[in-house]
PDB file of C-alpha atoms and ligand atoms in Angstrom:
ATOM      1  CA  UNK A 154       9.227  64.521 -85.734  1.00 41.00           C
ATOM      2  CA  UNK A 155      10.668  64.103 -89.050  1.00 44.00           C
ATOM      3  CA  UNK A 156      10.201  66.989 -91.424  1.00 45.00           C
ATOM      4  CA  UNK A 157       8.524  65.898 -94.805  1.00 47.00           C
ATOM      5  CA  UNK A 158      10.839  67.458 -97.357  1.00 52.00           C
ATOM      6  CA  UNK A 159      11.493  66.200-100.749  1.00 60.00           C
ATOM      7  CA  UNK A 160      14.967  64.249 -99.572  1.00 80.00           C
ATOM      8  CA  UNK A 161      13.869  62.583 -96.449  1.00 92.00           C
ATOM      9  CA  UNK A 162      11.555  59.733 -96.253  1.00 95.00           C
ATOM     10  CA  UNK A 163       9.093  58.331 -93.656  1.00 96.00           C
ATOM     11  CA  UNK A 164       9.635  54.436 -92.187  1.00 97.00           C
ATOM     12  CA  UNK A 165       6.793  53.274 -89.726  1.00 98.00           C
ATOM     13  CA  UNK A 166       8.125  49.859 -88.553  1.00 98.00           C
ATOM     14  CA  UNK A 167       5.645  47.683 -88.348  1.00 97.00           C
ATOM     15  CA  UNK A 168       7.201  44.473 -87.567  1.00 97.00           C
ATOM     16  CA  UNK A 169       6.059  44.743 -83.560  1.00 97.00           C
ATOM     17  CA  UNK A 170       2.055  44.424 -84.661  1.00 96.00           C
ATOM     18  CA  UNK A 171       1.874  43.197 -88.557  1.00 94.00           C
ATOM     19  CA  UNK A 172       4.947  40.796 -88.114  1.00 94.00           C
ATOM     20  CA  UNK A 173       3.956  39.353 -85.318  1.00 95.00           C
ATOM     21  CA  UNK A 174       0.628  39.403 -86.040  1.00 92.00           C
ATOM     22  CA  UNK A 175       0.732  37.031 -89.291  1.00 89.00           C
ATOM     23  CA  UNK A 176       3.753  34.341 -86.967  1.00 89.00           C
ATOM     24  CA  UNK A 177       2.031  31.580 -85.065  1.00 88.00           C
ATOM     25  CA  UNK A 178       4.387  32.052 -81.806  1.00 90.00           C
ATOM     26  CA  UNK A 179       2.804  34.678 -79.337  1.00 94.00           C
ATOM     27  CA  UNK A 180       5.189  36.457 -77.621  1.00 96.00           C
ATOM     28  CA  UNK A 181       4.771  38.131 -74.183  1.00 97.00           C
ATOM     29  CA  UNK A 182       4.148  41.809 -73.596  1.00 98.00           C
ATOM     30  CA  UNK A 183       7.937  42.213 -71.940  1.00 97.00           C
ATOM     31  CA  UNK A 184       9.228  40.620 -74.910  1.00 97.00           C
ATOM     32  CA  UNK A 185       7.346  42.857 -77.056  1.00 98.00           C
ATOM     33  CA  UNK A 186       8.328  45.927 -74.920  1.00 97.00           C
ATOM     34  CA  UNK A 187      12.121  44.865 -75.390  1.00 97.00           C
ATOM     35  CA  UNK A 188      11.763  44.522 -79.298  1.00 97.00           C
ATOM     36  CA  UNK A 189       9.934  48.163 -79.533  1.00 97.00           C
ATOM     37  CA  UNK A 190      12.680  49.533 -77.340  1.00 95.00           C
ATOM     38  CA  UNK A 191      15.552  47.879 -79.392  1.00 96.00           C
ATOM     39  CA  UNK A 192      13.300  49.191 -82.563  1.00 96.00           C
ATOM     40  CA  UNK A 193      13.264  53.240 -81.138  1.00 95.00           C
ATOM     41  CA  UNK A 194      17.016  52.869 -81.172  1.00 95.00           C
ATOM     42  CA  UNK A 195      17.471  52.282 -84.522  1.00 96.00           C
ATOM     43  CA  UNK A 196      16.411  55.815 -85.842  1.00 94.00           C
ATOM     44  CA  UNK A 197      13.309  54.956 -86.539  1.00 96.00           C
ATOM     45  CA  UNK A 198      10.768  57.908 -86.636  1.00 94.00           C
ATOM     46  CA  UNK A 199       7.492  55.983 -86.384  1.00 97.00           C
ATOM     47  CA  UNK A 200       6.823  52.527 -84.807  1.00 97.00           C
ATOM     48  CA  UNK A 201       3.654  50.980 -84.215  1.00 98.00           C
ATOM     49  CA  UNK A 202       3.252  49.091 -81.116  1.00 98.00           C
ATOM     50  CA  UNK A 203       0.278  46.326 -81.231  1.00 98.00           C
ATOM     51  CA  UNK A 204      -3.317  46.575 -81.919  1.00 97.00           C
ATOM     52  CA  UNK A 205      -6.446  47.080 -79.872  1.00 98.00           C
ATOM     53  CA  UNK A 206      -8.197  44.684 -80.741  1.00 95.00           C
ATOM     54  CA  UNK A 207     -10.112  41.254 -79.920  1.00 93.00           C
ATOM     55  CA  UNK A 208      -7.595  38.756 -78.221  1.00 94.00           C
ATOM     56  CA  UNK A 209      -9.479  35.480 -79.035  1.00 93.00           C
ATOM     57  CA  UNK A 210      -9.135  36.975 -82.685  1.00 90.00           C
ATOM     58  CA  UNK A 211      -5.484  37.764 -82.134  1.00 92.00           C
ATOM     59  CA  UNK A 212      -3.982  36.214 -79.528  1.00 95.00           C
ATOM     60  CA  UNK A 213      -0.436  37.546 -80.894  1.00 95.00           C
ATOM     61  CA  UNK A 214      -1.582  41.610 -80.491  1.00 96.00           C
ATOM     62  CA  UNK A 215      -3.457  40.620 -76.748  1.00 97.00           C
ATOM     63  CA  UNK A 216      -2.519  42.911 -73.651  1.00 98.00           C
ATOM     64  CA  UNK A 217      -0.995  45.443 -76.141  1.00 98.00           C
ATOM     65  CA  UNK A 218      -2.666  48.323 -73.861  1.00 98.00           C
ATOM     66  CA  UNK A 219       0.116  46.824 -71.119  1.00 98.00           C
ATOM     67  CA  UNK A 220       2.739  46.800 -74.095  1.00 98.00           C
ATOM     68  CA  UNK A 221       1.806  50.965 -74.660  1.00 97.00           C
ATOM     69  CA  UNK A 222       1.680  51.370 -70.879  1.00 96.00           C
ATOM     70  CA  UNK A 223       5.141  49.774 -70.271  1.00 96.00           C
ATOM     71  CA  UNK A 224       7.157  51.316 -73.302  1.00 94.00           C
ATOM     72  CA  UNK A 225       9.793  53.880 -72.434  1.00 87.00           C
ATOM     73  CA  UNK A 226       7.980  57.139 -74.970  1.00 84.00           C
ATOM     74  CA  UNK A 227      10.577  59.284 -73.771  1.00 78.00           C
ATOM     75  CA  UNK A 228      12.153  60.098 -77.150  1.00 75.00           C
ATOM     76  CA  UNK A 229       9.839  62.405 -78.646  1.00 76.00           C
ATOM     77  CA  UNK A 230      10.942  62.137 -82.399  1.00 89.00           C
ATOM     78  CA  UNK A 231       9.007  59.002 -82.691  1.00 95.00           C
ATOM     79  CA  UNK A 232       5.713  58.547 -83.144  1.00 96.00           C
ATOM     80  CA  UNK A 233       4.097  55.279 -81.644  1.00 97.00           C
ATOM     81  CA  UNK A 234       1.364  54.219 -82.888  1.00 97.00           C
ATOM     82  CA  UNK A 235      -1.292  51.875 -82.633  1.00 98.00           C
ATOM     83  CA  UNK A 236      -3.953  50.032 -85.155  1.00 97.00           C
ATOM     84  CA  UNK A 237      -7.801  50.030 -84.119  1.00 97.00           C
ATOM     85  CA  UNK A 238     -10.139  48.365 -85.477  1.00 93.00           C
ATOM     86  CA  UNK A 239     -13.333  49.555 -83.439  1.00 93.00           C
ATOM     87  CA  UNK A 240     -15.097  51.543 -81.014  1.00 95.00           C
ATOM     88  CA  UNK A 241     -14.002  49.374 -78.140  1.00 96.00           C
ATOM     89  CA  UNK A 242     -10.398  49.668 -79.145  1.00 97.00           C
ATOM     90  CA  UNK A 243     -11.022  53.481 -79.858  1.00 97.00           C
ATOM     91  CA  UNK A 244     -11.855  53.538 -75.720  1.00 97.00           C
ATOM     92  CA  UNK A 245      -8.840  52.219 -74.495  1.00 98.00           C
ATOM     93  CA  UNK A 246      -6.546  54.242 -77.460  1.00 98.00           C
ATOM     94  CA  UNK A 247      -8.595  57.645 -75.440  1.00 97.00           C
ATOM     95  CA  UNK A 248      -7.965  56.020 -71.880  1.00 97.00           C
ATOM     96  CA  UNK A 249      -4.499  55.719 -72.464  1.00 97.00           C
ATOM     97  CA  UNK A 250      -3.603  58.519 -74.033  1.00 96.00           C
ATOM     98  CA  UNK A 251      -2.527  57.827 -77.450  1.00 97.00           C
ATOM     99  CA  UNK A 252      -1.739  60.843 -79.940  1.00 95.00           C
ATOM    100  CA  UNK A 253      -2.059  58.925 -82.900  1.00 97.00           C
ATOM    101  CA  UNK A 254      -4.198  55.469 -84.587  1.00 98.00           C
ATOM    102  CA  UNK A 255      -5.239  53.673 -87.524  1.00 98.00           C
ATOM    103  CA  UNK A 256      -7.567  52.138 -88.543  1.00 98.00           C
ATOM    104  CA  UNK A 257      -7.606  50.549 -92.022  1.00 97.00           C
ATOM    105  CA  UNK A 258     -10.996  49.061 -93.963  1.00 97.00           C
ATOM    106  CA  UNK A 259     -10.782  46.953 -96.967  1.00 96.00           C
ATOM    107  CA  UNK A 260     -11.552  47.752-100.247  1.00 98.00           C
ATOM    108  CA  UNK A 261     -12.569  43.602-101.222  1.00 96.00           C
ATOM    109  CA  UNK A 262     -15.426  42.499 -99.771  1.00 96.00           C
ATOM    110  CA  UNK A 263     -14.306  39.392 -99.588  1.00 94.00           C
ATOM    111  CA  UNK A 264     -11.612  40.256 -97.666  1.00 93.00           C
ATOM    112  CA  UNK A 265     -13.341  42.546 -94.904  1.00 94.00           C
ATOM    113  CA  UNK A 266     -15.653  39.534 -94.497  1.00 93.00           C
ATOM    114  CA  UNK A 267     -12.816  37.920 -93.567  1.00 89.00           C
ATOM    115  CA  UNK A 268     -10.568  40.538 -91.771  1.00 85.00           C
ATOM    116  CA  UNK A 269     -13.458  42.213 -89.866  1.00 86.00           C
ATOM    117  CA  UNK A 270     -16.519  39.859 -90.196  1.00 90.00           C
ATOM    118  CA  UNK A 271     -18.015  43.389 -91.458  1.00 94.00           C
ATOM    119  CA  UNK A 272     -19.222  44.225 -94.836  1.00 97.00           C
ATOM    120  CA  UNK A 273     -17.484  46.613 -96.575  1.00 97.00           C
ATOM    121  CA  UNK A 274     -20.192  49.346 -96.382  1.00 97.00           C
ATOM    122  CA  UNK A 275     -20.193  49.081 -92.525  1.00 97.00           C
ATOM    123  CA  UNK A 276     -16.850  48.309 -91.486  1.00 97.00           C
ATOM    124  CA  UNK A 277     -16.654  52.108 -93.556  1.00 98.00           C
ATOM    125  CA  UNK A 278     -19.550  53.886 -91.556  1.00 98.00           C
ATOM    126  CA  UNK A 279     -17.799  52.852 -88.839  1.00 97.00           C
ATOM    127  CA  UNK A 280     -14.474  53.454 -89.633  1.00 98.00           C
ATOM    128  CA  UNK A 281     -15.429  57.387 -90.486  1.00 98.00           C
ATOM    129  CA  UNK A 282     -17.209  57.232 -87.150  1.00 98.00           C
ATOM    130  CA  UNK A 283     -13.601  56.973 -85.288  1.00 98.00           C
ATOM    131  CA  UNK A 284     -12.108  59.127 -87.570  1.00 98.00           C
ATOM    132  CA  UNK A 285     -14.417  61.710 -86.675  1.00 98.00           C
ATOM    133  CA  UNK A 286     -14.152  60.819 -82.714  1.00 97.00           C
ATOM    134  CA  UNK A 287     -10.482  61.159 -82.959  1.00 97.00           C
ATOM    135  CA  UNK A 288     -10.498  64.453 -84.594  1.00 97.00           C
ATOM    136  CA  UNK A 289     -12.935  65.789 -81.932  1.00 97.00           C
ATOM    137  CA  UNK A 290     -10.652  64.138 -79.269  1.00 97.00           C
ATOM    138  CA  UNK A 291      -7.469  65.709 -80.776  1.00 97.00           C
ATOM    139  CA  UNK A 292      -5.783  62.739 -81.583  1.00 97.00           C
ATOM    140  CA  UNK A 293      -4.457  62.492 -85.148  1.00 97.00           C
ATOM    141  CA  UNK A 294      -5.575  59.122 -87.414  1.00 98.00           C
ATOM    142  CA  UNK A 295      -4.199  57.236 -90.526  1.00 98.00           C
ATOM    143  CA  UNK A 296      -7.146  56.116 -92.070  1.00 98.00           C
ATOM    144  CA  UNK A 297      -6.313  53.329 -94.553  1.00 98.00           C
ATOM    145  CA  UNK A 298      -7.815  51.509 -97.096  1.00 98.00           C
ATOM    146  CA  UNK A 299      -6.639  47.513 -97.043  1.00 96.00           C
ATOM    147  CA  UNK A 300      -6.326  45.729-100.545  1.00 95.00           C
ATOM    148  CA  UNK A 301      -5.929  48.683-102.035  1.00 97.00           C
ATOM    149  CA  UNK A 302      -4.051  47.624-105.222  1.00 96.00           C
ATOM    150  CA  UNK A 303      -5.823  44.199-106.051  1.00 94.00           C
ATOM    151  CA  UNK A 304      -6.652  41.247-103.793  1.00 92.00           C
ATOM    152  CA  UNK A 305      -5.933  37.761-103.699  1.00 88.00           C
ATOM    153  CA  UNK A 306      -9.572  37.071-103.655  1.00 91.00           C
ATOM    154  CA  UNK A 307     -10.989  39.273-105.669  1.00 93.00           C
ATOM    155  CA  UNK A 308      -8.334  40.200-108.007  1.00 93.00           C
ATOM    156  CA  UNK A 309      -8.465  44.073-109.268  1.00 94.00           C
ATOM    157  CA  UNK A 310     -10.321  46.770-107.114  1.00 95.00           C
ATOM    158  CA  UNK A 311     -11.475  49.441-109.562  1.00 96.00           C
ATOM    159  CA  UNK A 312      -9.823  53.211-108.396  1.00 97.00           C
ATOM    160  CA  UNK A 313     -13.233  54.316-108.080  1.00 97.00           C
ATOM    161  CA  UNK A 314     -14.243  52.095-105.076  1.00 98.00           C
ATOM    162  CA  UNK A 315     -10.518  53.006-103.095  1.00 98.00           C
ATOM    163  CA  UNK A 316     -11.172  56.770-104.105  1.00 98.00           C
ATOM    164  CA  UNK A 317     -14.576  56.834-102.891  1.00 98.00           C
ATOM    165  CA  UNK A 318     -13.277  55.171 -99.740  1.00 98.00           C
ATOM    166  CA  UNK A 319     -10.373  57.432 -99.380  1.00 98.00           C
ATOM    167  CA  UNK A 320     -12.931  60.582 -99.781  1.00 98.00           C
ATOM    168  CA  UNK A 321     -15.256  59.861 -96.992  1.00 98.00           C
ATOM    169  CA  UNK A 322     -12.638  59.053 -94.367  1.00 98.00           C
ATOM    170  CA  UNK A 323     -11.018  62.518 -95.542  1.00 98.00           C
ATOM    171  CA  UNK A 324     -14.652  63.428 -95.487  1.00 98.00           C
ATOM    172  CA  UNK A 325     -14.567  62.230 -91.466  1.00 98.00           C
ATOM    173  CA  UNK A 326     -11.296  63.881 -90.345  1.00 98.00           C
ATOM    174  CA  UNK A 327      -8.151  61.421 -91.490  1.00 98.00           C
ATOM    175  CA  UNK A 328      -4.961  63.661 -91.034  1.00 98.00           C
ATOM    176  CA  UNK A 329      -2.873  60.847 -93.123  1.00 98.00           C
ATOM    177  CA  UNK A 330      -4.240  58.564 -95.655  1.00 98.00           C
ATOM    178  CA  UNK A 331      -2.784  54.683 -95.836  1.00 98.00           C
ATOM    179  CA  UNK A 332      -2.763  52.650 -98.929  1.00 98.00           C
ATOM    180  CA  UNK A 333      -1.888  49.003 -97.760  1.00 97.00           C
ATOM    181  CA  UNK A 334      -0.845  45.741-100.720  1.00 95.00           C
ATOM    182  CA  UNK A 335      -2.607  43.644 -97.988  1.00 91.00           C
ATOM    183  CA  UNK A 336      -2.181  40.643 -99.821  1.00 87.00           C
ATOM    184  CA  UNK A 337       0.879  41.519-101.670  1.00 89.00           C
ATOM    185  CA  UNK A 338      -0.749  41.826-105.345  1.00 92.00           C
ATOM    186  CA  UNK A 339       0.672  44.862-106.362  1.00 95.00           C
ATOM    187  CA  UNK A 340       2.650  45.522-109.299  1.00 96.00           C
ATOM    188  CA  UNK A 341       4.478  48.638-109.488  1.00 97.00           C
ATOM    189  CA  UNK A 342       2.374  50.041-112.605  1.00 97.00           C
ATOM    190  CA  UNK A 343      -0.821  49.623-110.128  1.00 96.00           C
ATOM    191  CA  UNK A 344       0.578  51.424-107.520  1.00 97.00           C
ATOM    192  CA  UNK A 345       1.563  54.321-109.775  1.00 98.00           C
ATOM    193  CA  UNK A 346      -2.007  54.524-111.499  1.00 97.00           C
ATOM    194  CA  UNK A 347      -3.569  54.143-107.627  1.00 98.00           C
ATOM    195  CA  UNK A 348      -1.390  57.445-106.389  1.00 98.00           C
ATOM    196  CA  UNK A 349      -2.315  58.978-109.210  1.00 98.00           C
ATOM    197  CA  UNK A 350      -5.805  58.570-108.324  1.00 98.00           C
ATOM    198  CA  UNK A 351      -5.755  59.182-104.485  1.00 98.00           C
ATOM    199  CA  UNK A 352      -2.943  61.905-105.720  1.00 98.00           C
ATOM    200  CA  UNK A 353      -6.187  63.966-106.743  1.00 98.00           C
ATOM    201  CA  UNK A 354      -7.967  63.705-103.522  1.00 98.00           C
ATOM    202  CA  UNK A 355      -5.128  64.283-100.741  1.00 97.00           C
ATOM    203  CA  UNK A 356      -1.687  66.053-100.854  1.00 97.00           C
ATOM    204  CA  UNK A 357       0.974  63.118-101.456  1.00 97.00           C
ATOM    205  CA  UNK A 358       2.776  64.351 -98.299  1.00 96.00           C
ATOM    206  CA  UNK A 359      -0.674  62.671 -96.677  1.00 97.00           C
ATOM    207  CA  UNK A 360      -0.195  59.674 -98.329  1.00 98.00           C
ATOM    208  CA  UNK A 361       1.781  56.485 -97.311  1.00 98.00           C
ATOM    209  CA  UNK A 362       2.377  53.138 -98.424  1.00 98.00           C
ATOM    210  CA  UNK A 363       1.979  49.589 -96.473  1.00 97.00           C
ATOM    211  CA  UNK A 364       3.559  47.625 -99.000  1.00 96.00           C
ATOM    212  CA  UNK A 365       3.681  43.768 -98.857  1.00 93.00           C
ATOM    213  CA  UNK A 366       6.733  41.387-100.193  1.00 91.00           C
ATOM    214  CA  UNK A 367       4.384  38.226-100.975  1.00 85.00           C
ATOM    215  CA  UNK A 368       5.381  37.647-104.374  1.00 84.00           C
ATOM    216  CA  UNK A 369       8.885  39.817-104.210  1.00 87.00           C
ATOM    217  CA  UNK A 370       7.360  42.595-106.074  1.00 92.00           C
ATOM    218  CA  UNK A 371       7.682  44.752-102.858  1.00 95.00           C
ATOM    219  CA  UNK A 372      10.858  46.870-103.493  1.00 97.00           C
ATOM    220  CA  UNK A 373       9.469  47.490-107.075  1.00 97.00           C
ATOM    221  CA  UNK A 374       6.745  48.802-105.550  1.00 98.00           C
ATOM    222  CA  UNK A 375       8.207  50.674-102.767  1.00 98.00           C
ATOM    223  CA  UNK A 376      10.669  52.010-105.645  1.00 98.00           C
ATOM    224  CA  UNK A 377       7.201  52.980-107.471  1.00 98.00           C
ATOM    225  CA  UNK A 378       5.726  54.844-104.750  1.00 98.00           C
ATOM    226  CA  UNK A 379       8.760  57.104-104.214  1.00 97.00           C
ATOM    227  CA  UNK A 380       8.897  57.975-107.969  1.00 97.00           C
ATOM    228  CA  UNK A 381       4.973  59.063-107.872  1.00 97.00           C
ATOM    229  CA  UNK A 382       5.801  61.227-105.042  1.00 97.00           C
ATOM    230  CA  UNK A 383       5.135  59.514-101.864  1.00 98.00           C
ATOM    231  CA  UNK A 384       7.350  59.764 -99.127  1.00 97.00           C
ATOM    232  CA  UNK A 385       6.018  57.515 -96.362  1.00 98.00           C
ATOM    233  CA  UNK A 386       6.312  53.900 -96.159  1.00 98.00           C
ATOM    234  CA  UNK A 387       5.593  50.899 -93.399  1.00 97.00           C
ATOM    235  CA  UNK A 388       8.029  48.357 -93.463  1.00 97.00           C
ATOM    236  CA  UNK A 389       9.061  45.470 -90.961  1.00 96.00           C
ATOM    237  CA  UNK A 390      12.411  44.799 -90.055  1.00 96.00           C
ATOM    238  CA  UNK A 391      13.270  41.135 -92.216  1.00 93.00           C
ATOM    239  CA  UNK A 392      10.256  41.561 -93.770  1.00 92.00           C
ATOM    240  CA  UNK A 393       9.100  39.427 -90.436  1.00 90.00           C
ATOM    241  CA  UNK A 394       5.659  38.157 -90.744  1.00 82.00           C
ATOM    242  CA  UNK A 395       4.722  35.598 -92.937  1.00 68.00           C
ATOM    243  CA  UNK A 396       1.713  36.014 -95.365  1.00 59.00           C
ATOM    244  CA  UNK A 397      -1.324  33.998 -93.605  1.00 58.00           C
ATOM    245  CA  UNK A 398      -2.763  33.900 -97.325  1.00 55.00           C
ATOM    246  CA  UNK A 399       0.548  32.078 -99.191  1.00 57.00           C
ATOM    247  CA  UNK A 400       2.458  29.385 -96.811  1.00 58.00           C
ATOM    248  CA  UNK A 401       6.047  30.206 -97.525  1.00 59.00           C
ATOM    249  CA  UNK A 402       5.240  33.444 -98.707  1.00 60.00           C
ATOM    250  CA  UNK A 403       7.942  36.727 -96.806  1.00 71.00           C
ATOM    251  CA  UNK A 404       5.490  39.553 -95.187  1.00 89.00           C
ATOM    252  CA  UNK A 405       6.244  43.517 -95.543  1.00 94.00           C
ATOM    253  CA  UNK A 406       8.640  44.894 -97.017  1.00 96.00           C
ATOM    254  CA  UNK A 407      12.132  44.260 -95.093  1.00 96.00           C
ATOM    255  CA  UNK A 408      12.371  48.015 -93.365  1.00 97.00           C
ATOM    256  CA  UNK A 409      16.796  47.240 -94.067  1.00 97.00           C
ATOM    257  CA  UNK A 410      16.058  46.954 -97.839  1.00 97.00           C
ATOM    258  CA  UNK A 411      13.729  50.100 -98.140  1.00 98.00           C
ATOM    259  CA  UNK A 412      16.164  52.073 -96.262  1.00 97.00           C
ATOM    260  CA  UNK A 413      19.112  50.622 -98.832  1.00 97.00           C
ATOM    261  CA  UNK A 414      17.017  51.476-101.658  1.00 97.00           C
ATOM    262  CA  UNK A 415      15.814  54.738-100.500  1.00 96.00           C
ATOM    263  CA  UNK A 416      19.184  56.086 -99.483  1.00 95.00           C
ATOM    264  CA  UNK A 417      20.757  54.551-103.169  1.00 95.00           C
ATOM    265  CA  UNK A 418      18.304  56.756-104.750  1.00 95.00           C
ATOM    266  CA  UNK A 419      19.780  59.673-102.610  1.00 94.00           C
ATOM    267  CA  UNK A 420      16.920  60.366-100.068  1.00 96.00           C
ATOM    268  CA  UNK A 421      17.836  60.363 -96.209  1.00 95.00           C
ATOM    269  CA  UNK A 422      16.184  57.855 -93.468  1.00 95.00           C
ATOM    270  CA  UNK A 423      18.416  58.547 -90.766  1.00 94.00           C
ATOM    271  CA  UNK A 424      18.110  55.100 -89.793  1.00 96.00           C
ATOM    272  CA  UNK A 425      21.318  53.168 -87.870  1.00 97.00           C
ATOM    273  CA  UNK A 426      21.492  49.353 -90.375  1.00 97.00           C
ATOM    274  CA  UNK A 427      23.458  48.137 -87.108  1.00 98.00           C
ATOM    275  CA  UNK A 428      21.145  49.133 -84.796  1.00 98.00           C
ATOM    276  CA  UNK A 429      18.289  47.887 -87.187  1.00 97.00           C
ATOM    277  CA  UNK A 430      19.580  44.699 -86.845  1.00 97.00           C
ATOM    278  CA  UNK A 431      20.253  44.149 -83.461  1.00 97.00           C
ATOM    279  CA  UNK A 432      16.424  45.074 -83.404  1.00 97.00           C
ATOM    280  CA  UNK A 433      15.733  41.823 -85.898  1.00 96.00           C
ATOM    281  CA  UNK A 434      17.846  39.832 -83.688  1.00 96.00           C
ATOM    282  CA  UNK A 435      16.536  40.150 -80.614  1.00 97.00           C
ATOM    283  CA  UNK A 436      12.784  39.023 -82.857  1.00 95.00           C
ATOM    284  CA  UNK A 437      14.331  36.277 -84.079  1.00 93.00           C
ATOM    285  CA  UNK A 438      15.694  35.004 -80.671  1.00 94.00           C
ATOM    286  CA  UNK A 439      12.060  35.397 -79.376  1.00 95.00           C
ATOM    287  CA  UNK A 440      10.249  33.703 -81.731  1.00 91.00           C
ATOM    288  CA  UNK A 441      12.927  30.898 -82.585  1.00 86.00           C
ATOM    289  CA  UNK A 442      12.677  30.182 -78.549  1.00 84.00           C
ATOM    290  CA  UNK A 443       9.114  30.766 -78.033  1.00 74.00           C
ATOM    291  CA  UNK A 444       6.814  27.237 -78.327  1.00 60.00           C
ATOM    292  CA  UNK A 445       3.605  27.314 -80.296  1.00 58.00           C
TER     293      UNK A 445
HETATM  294 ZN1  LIG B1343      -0.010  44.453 -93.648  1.00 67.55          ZN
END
């Protein structure tokens, strides 16, 4: 495990479950198995791995119990991770053994409507309810808070309603805290006001960033986040994974261009670019051949 000290930064790739989660192909769980492979040879320190969640609701993250089963976890400087959503995802995270989960709830009503067909107020009482059930099962748990910085729905979120958020799943048991640009609205003064919030609540070193590229404000903001302090960021190789919100629009933050930016500003990700790409190749090849 990477050590959190003040020159090295944190990169969870995320293209394996939030890029292919927002592209129409589906790709099988042996394809996904070879991209998360080709992705833990690149350096990277975190990757998460799918989602347990509802397959009618998302075909593209289906079977990704099979994907965790069949991964080769040997290298134990990375952390895999996987995204829950609920209680029956929290089951098969505790059959299988995972060490650490998310679980994210949004801060726009509008948008957990959408995302979880929860209101906000329950899709947070049950949220802390994992939390705590991780805790007590000894599994560590991001707990993070989607549409953090604004939403394309709803426009601004006032701090108060992330903070309050933020406190009760810190309240439950979250050993990191997430704070996700869902729909890519941020703009990097927002994301520097929003630390400074959250900043008051949790140690920084508990905070990361799931930063968005919709509207190419996504460096600025990654390049935000490190100057409040925060050292942890999720990124997806390419930025792969269109915005289901925008047509056209580019998904998370390309993980190559937070690694050039990071290291130009003189921390260390002790990521491999070659090997990175490689990774994004063997993507590409998948979902330019795969039929939809
Ligand atoms: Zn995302």
């Amino acid at each position: 495990m990477a050590n959190f000290n003040d020159a090295n930064i944190i990169i969870q790739e995320v293209s394996a479950r939030d890029g292919l989660q927002n592209e129409p192909q589906i790709l099988s769980v042996y394809q996904r198995i070879q991209i998360i492979d080709a992705l833990s040879r690149a350096g990277l320190s975190r990757i998460q791995i799918g989602a347990f969640v509802n397959p009618r609701l998302v075909p593209q993250m289906a079977d990704s119990d099979l994907v965790w089963s069949g991964l080769d976890r040997n290298k134990k400087d990375i952390r895999y991770t996987v995204l829950i959503l609920n209680d029956r995802g929290m089951e098969t995270a505790l059959n299988l053994k995972v060490e650490h989960i998310e679980i994210y709830v949004s801060a726009s009503e509008t948008h957990s409507l959408k995302n979880s067909h929860m209101e906000m107020k329950k899709a947070l009482d049950n949220a802390a309810g994992i939390v705590r059930r991780a805790g007590q099962a000894g599994m560590s748990i991001t707990a993070g808070i989607m549409c953090a910085f604004g939403c394309y729905y709803e426009g601004p979120i006032h701090s108060d309603i992330v903070c309050a958020m933020v406190s009760r799943l810190l309240d439950a048991g979250a050993t990191e805290i997430g704070l996700a640009d869902t729909t890519g609205v941020a703009k990097p003064e927002e994301v520097k006001s929003m630390i400074s919030q959250v900043g008051k609540l949790a140690p920084l070193e508990m905070i990361g960033l799931h930063l968005h590229d919709t509207r190419g404000c996504g460096l600025q903001n990654v390049e935000a986040g490190l100057d409040s302090g925060i050292r942890k960021f999720d990124s997806s190789v390419g930025g792969i994974g269109g915005c289901p919100f925008i047509p056209g629009a580019t998904g998370n933050v390309p993980t190559e261009k937070v690694v050039e930016l990071a290291e130009r500003l003189g921390f260390k990700t002790f990521i491999d670019l070659g090997k990175l790409r490689i990774a994004e190749s063997i993507i590409r090849s998948f979902l330019d051949s795969s039929n939809y």
